[in-house]
Amino acid sequence: MTSDPLLDGYRIPDGSCDELLETDGRPREHVRALLAALRRLGPEALTDAGRRRDVIFMQQGITFEVSGAGGERRDRPFPLDLVPRVLTAGEWTVIKRGLAQRIRALNAFVDDVYHGREIVRAGIVPWSLIVSRPSFARPVHGIRAPGGVYTHVSGCDLVRAGDGSWRVLEDNVRTPSGISYVLENRLAMTRLMPELFAGQRVRPVENYPSLLLEALQAVAPSPDSDPTVVLWTPGPLNGAYFEHAFLARAMGIELVEASDLVVRDSVCYMRTTGGLRRVHTIYRRLDDDFIDPLEFRPDSVLGVPGLVRAYRAGTVAIANAIGTGVADDKAIYHYVPEMVRFYLSEEPILENVPTYLLSDETVRRWILGRLHEVVVKPTSESGGKGVFIGPQASAEERADEARLIEAHPELYIAQELVHLSTAPTETGDGRLAPRHVDLRPFAVFGEQIRIVPGGLTRVALREGSMIVNSSQGGGSKDTWVLADGDLLEGLPPGLAAREPPRLPDVRYGGWHGQAQQQQQQAAI
Amino acid sequence: MHFAIRYVTRYRYDGDVVDNINALRIRPATSGRQQVDHFTVRLSPEVRQHRHEDYFGTDVIEFEVTRSHRELIIDASAHVRTEPQPDPPSGTWEGLAVPGYREAGGEYLMQTDTAAGHPLLAELEAELADARTPLEAVLRTSEVIPDRLEYRKGATYVDSTLGDVLDVRAGVCQDFVHLGLNLLRSRGIAARYVSGYLYTRAEPLGEAGDRAASVEVDTHAWIEALLPNAGGEPRWVSIDPTNRGLVGECHVKIGHGRHYADVPPIKGVYRGSAESALEASVTMTRIEPVG
């Protein structure tokens, strides 16, 4: 391959499965057409498209905030790599079935945790572990979500291990973000590199907003055929505000903030210029803590007081349901394959990465002796924060990590290091190099579970790095699922991309809290 | 003992407020040694009440006053019968390690607030260090707290932390309970926060009848600790670190939780720029048993 300017110096890291080349160096069958198209274009076309991409993304505001070395915040374009990642129809079928199975089990777990606790009584998941999760939401104990659906939107992170098998690295059933990049990336790629799509049958992704809207309408507790669905954003200061606005516009629904919502007599309404309007489903993009100051953080000014009561009365669906965080906790993750067996009586299609809970002393000793080999994660962080990668850590860093674990073993899990697969990635000079990738497919659960083909492929742009988070030097790729004739789904129904009407700025004074201190003088 | 309880809370606002939404946890609990014969809440302005039982088993009443108002009155009445608690079990320290105990203790074994390294906390821990049984540790906890801290209203606030309380070496019953919970849990004893009412007159029913037996009190807080029981199920035992020792028939329980925030008597929010002034009174009257 050395004669090929595109692949000059393409060296696959030890232990990783490369998605472009077989072990013998020949291109894999399903990417040959793509590789041929890239060769026809040549390196100059790639660098040129890269420049156009940066200009367009900056203009459209598809940027994210990064901290500079001096701590200053600045926007930079979300780095879209110009080489799509390609999955075969057969591969996708396995992923899709595996995810649907897993999401059904996670949904059943959420329902169980807040009701009968069957899985605890069966001795599979310890109750003490559940109640010690910060995301265990006592206020929704005994509340059954409309339609029995809790995990309306999920974005589980998948990785491909050295042997080519797909594994679940992390579940995400709170408010996963990233779908807007999937849609934007596809749109950008069809404009920047239309030549790549020629002769390929790539399954479309643009029907996501309609799938989501259908799911949100399907769970609406309403006899009406036209329920009102809103998207609740914490506001423009939120890092994912772009996505909130994007999705609301694509679905043609109102983008609201807490001050636009009010609960009257156990029913949720939205303030409009024409008065109050009943809301049936709230797609909320903020944490449980900020939902209702009466039930969660009393200092929350973002919340809607009384919303949990309306939810308890069954008059409003909240997506995702309150309290789903207990299911995607990193310590609970360990038990998900058991959940699949327990709730569904099925064998898991997608396996976990081997994971160890460090509260057990024997396990902890064993892991502390292997810190140079394993990955350690805090159980209640996300976005790659606090992740310790043993093989890349210095002796000093390992000693620091060991001290952290010893101090609070229950706050950490250890995982075997997965050598993430690599995919060909443009390196800035028009040539390709293997870079580590993961995959976050997005599933929506209304009447049934629907998964958009592909998902967000995140790529660690730094050579050798396995941290794919955008906050830590990661980029993304357009993800293609190739269509087999018989798997091709119908084209999505067109969605009017109308601007939602602006809400009047109806704001009263702030909320005030009232609480009495318990104080009683000594008796007698 | 039989009690009539009247709990009246009045909020006055210096301007119009709307959307006044509240959750009340004030209904006495029904348990093996406590029976509620009667319970009503009257609200002014009069609005609909929504009842449910929360995660901890506490009865909750929620209501909202939507329209503009300048005063809110919550007027609750209850008739309750209580019985004394049986003698506490005196299981051993080893009894805390068995799976059955850990399971029953659950989340009440976990700290909700810490002040690790605080010198006063270390002193208190030292006082409990040589307790021979968990029961002894529990009883001593109810003694050392009033010994070392001053009961003083105004020394702390509704959301004071354990560190704040230890710093000022003073507090109210809520603070004493939080401190006691920390001490017990750090010894591996499951302990929970109890909210309720305490009848504070010890003398028998006077000749003058009901009036003489009426006392003005406040809502109160104490502790339930889970004690291992040799050859039996572990049992929750109530102690009162404000008044020392075991809880008797004069304590009327509303509910329990991990800490205050799980069982606040009244929690609410309203919209409007007005400030509020609060008046609250709890009147407890001992009444003759009927029949």
Coordinates of N, CA, C and O in Angstrom, one line a residue, chain A residues 288-382:
Chain A
D288 N -32.8 15.8 36.4 CA -33.9 15.6 37.4 C -33.8 16.7 38.5 O -34.9 17.2 38.9
D289 N -32.6 17.1 38.9 CA -32.5 18.0 40.0 C -33.2 19.4 39.7 O -33.5 20.1 40.7
F290 N -33.4 19.7 38.5 CA -33.9 21.0 38.1 C -35.3 20.9 37.6 O -35.9 21.9 37.0
I291 N -36.0 19.8 37.9 CA -37.4 19.6 37.3 C -38.4 20.3 38.2 O -39.3 21.0 37.7
D292 N -38.3 20.1 39.5 CA -39.4 20.6 40.4 C -38.8 20.9 41.8 O -38.4 20.0 42.5
P293 N -38.8 22.2 42.1 CA -38.1 22.6 43.4 C -38.8 22.0 44.6 O -38.3 21.9 45.7
L294 N -40.1 21.6 44.4 CA -40.8 21.0 45.6 C -40.3 19.6 45.9 O -40.4 19.2 47.0
E295 N -39.8 18.9 44.9 CA -39.4 17.6 45.1 C -37.9 17.4 45.1 O -37.3 16.5 45.7
F296 N -37.2 18.2 44.3 CA -35.8 18.0 44.1 C -35.1 19.2 44.8 O -35.5 19.6 45.9
R297 N -34.1 19.8 44.1 CA -33.3 20.8 44.8 C -34.2 22.1 45.0 O -34.7 22.7 44.1
P298 N -34.4 22.4 46.3 CA -35.2 23.6 46.6 C -34.7 24.9 46.0 O -35.4 25.9 45.8
D299 N -33.4 24.9 45.7 CA -32.8 26.2 45.3 C -32.9 26.3 43.8 O -32.4 27.3 43.2
S300 N -33.5 25.3 43.1 CA -33.6 25.3 41.7 C -34.5 26.4 41.2 O -35.7 26.4 41.5
V301 N -34.0 27.3 40.4 CA -34.9 28.3 39.8 C -35.3 27.9 38.4 O -36.1 28.6 37.8
L302 N -34.8 26.8 38.0 CA -35.1 26.4 36.6 C -36.4 25.5 36.6 O -37.0 25.3 35.6
G303 N -36.8 25.1 37.7 CA -37.9 24.1 37.8 C -39.3 24.6 37.6 O -39.5 25.8 37.6
V304 N -40.2 23.6 37.5 CA -41.6 23.9 37.4 C -42.3 23.3 38.7 O -42.5 22.1 38.8
P305 N -42.6 24.1 39.7 CA -43.2 23.6 40.9 C -44.5 22.9 40.6 O -45.3 23.4 39.9
G306 N -44.6 21.7 41.2 CA -45.9 20.9 41.0 C -45.8 19.9 39.9 O -46.7 19.1 39.7
L307 N -44.7 20.0 39.1 CA -44.7 19.1 37.9 C -44.7 17.6 38.3 O -45.3 16.8 37.6
V308 N -44.0 17.3 39.4 CA -44.0 15.9 39.8 C -45.4 15.5 40.2 O -45.8 14.3 39.9
R309 N -46.2 16.4 40.7 CA -47.5 16.0 41.1 C -48.4 15.7 39.8 O -49.1 14.8 39.8
A310 N -48.2 16.6 38.8 CA -48.9 16.3 37.6 C -48.5 15.0 37.0 O -49.3 14.2 36.5
Y311 N -47.2 14.7 37.1 CA -46.7 13.5 36.6 C -47.2 12.3 37.4 O -47.6 11.3 36.8
R312 N -47.3 12.5 38.7 CA -47.9 11.4 39.5 C -49.4 11.2 39.2 O -49.9 10.1 39.2
A313 N -50.1 12.3 38.8 CA -51.5 12.2 38.5 C -51.6 11.6 37.1 O -52.8 11.3 36.7
G314 N -50.5 11.4 36.3 CA -50.6 10.8 35.0 C -51.1 11.7 33.9 O -51.5 11.2 32.9
T315 N -51.1 13.0 34.1 CA -51.6 13.9 33.1 C -50.5 14.4 32.1 O -50.8 15.1 31.2
V316 N -49.3 14.1 32.4 CA -48.2 14.5 31.6 C -47.1 13.5 31.5 O -46.8 12.8 32.5
A317 N -46.6 13.3 30.3 CA -45.5 12.4 30.1 C -44.2 13.2 30.1 O -44.2 14.3 29.6
I318 N -43.2 12.7 30.8 CA -41.9 13.4 30.8 C -40.9 12.5 30.2 O -40.7 11.3 30.6
A319 N -40.2 13.0 29.1 CA -39.2 12.2 28.4 C -37.8 12.8 28.5 O -37.7 14.0 28.2
N320 N -36.8 12.1 29.0 CA -37.0 10.8 29.6 C -37.6 10.9 30.9 O -37.6 12.0 31.6
A321 N -38.2 9.8 31.4 CA -38.9 9.9 32.7 C -37.9 10.3 33.8 O -36.7 10.1 33.7
I322 N -38.5 10.8 34.9 CA -37.7 11.2 36.0 C -37.1 9.9 36.7 O -37.8 8.9 36.8
G323 N -35.8 9.9 37.0 CA -35.3 8.8 37.7 C -34.6 7.7 36.9 O -34.2 6.7 37.4
T324 N -34.5 8.0 35.6 CA -33.9 7.0 34.7 C -32.4 6.9 34.9 O -31.8 5.9 34.6
G325 N -31.8 7.9 35.6 CA -30.4 7.9 35.8 C -29.9 6.7 36.6 O -28.7 6.3 36.5
V326 N -30.8 6.1 37.4 CA -30.4 5.0 38.2 C -30.0 3.8 37.3 O -29.2 2.9 37.6
A327 N -30.5 3.8 36.0 CA -30.2 2.6 35.1 C -28.9 2.8 34.4 O -28.3 1.8 34.0
D328 N -28.5 4.1 34.2 CA -27.2 4.2 33.4 C -26.0 4.6 34.3 O -25.0 4.9 33.8
D329 N -26.2 4.4 35.6 CA -25.1 4.6 36.5 C -24.0 3.6 36.2 O -24.3 2.5 35.8
K330 N -22.8 4.1 36.3 CA -21.7 3.2 35.9 C -21.5 2.0 36.8 O -20.9 1.0 36.3
A331 N -22.0 2.0 38.0 CA -21.9 0.8 38.8 C -23.1 -0.1 38.5 O -22.9 -1.3 38.6
I332 N -24.2 0.4 38.1 CA -25.4 -0.4 37.8 C -25.1 -1.1 36.4 O -25.6 -2.3 36.2
Y333 N -24.3 -0.5 35.6 CA -24.0 -1.0 34.2 C -23.5 -2.5 34.3 O -23.9 -3.3 33.5
H334 N -22.8 -2.8 35.3 CA -22.2 -4.1 35.6 C -23.4 -5.2 35.5 O -23.1 -6.3 35.1
Y335 N -24.6 -4.8 36.0 CA -25.7 -5.7 36.1 C -26.6 -5.8 34.8 O -27.5 -6.6 34.8
V336 N -26.3 -5.0 33.8 CA -27.2 -5.0 32.7 C -27.4 -6.3 32.0 O -28.5 -6.7 31.7
P337 N -26.3 -7.1 31.7 CA -26.5 -8.4 31.1 C -27.5 -9.3 32.0 O -28.3 -10.0 31.4
E338 N -27.3 -9.2 33.3 CA -28.2 -9.9 34.2 C -29.7 -9.4 34.0 O -30.6 -10.2 34.1
M339 N -29.8 -8.1 33.8 CA -31.2 -7.6 33.7 C -31.8 -8.2 32.4 O -33.0 -8.5 32.4
V340 N -31.0 -8.3 31.4 CA -31.6 -8.8 30.1 C -32.1 -10.2 30.4 O -33.2 -10.6 30.0
R341 N -31.3 -11.0 31.1 CA -31.8 -12.4 31.4 C -33.0 -12.4 32.3 O -33.9 -13.1 32.1
F342 N -33.0 -11.5 33.3 CA -34.0 -11.5 34.3 C -35.4 -11.0 33.8 O -36.4 -11.7 34.0
Y343 N -35.3 -9.9 33.1 CA -36.6 -9.3 32.6 C -37.1 -9.9 31.3 O -38.3 -10.0 31.1
L344 N -36.2 -10.3 30.4 CA -36.6 -10.7 29.1 C -36.4 -12.2 28.9 O -36.9 -12.7 27.8
S345 N -35.8 -12.9 29.8 CA -35.4 -14.3 29.6 C -34.7 -14.5 28.3 O -35.1 -15.5 27.5
E346 N -33.8 -13.6 27.9 CA -33.1 -13.8 26.7 C -31.6 -13.7 27.1 O -31.2 -13.1 28.1
E347 N -30.7 -14.2 26.2 CA -29.3 -14.0 26.3 C -28.9 -12.6 25.7 O -29.4 -12.3 24.6
P348 N -28.1 -11.8 26.4 CA -27.7 -10.5 25.8 C -27.0 -10.7 24.4 O -26.1 -11.5 24.3
I349 N -27.4 -9.9 23.5 CA -26.8 -9.9 22.2 C -25.5 -9.1 22.2 O -24.5 -9.5 21.6
L350 N -25.6 -8.0 22.9 CA -24.4 -7.2 23.0 C -23.8 -7.3 24.4 O -24.5 -7.2 25.4
E351 N -22.5 -7.6 24.5 CA -21.9 -7.8 25.8 C -21.3 -6.5 26.4 O -21.1 -5.6 25.7
N352 N -21.2 -6.6 27.7 CA -20.5 -5.5 28.4 C -19.0 -5.6 28.2 O -18.5 -6.7 27.9
V353 N -18.3 -4.5 28.5 CA -16.8 -4.6 28.7 C -16.7 -5.1 30.2 O -17.4 -4.7 31.1
P354 N -15.8 -6.1 30.4 CA -15.7 -6.6 31.8 C -15.4 -5.5 32.8 O -14.5 -4.7 32.6
T355 N -16.3 -5.5 33.8 CA -16.3 -4.3 34.7 C -16.3 -4.8 36.2 O -16.9 -5.9 36.5
Y356 N -15.6 -4.1 37.0 CA -15.4 -4.6 38.4 C -15.9 -3.5 39.4 O -15.5 -2.3 39.2
L357 N -16.7 -3.8 40.4 CA -17.1 -2.9 41.4 C -16.0 -2.9 42.5 O -15.6 -4.0 42.9
L358 N -15.5 -1.8 42.9 CA -14.3 -1.7 43.8 C -14.7 -1.7 45.2 O -13.8 -1.7 46.1
S359 N -16.0 -1.8 45.6 CA -16.3 -1.8 47.0 C -16.0 -3.1 47.6 O -15.8 -3.2 48.8
D360 N -15.9 -4.2 46.8 CA -15.5 -5.5 47.3 C -14.0 -5.5 47.5 O -13.2 -5.2 46.6
E361 N -13.6 -5.9 48.7 CA -12.1 -5.7 49.0 C -11.2 -6.6 48.2 O -10.2 -6.2 47.8
T362 N -11.6 -7.9 48.0 CA -10.8 -8.8 47.2 C -10.6 -8.3 45.8 O -9.5 -8.3 45.3
V363 N -11.7 -7.9 45.2 CA -11.6 -7.3 43.8 C -10.7 -6.1 43.8 O -9.9 -5.9 42.9
R364 N -10.9 -5.3 44.9 CA -10.2 -4.0 44.9 C -8.7 -4.3 44.9 O -7.9 -3.7 44.2
R365 N -8.2 -5.2 45.8 CA -6.8 -5.6 45.9 C -6.3 -6.0 44.5 O -5.2 -5.6 44.1
W366 N -7.1 -6.9 43.9 CA -6.7 -7.4 42.6 C -6.5 -6.3 41.6 O -5.5 -6.3 40.8
I367 N -7.5 -5.4 41.6 CA -7.4 -4.3 40.6 C -6.3 -3.3 40.9 O -5.5 -2.9 40.0
L368 N -6.1 -3.1 42.2 CA -5.0 -2.1 42.5 C -3.6 -2.7 42.1 O -2.7 -1.9 41.8
G369 N -3.5 -4.0 42.1 CA -2.3 -4.6 41.6 C -2.2 -4.6 40.0 O -1.1 -4.9 39.5
R370 N -3.3 -4.3 39.4 CA -3.3 -4.3 37.9 C -3.6 -2.9 37.3 O -4.0 -2.7 36.2
L371 N -3.4 -1.8 38.1 CA -3.7 -0.5 37.7 C -3.1 -0.1 36.4 O -3.6 0.8 35.6
H372 N -1.9 -0.7 36.1 CA -1.2 -0.3 34.8 C -1.9 -0.9 33.6 O -1.6 -0.6 32.5
E373 N -2.9 -1.8 33.8 CA -3.6 -2.4 32.7 C -5.0 -2.0 32.5 O -5.6 -2.2 31.4
V374 N -5.7 -1.4 33.5 CA -7.1 -1.2 33.5 C -7.5 0.2 33.3 O -6.7 1.1 33.5
V375 N -8.8 0.4 33.1 CA -9.3 1.8 33.1 C -10.2 1.9 34.3 O -10.9 1.0 34.7
V376 N -10.1 3.1 35.0 CA -10.9 3.3 36.2 C -11.8 4.6 35.9 O -11.3 5.6 35.4
K377 N -13.0 4.5 36.3 CA -14.0 5.6 36.0 C -14.7 5.9 37.3 O -15.1 5.0 38.0
P378 N -14.9 7.2 37.6 CA -15.8 7.6 38.7 C -17.3 7.2 38.2 O -17.6 7.4 37.1
T379 N -18.1 6.7 39.2 CA -19.4 6.2 38.8 C -20.4 7.3 38.5 O -21.3 7.1 37.8
S380 N -20.2 8.5 39.0 CA -21.2 9.5 38.8 C -20.7 10.7 37.9 O -21.2 11.8 38.0
E381 N -19.8 10.4 37.1 CA -19.3 11.5 36.1 C -19.7 11.1 34.7 O -19.9 9.9 34.5
S382 N -19.7 12.0 33.8 CA -19.9 11.7 32.4 C -19.0 12.6 31.6 O -18.3 13.4 32.1

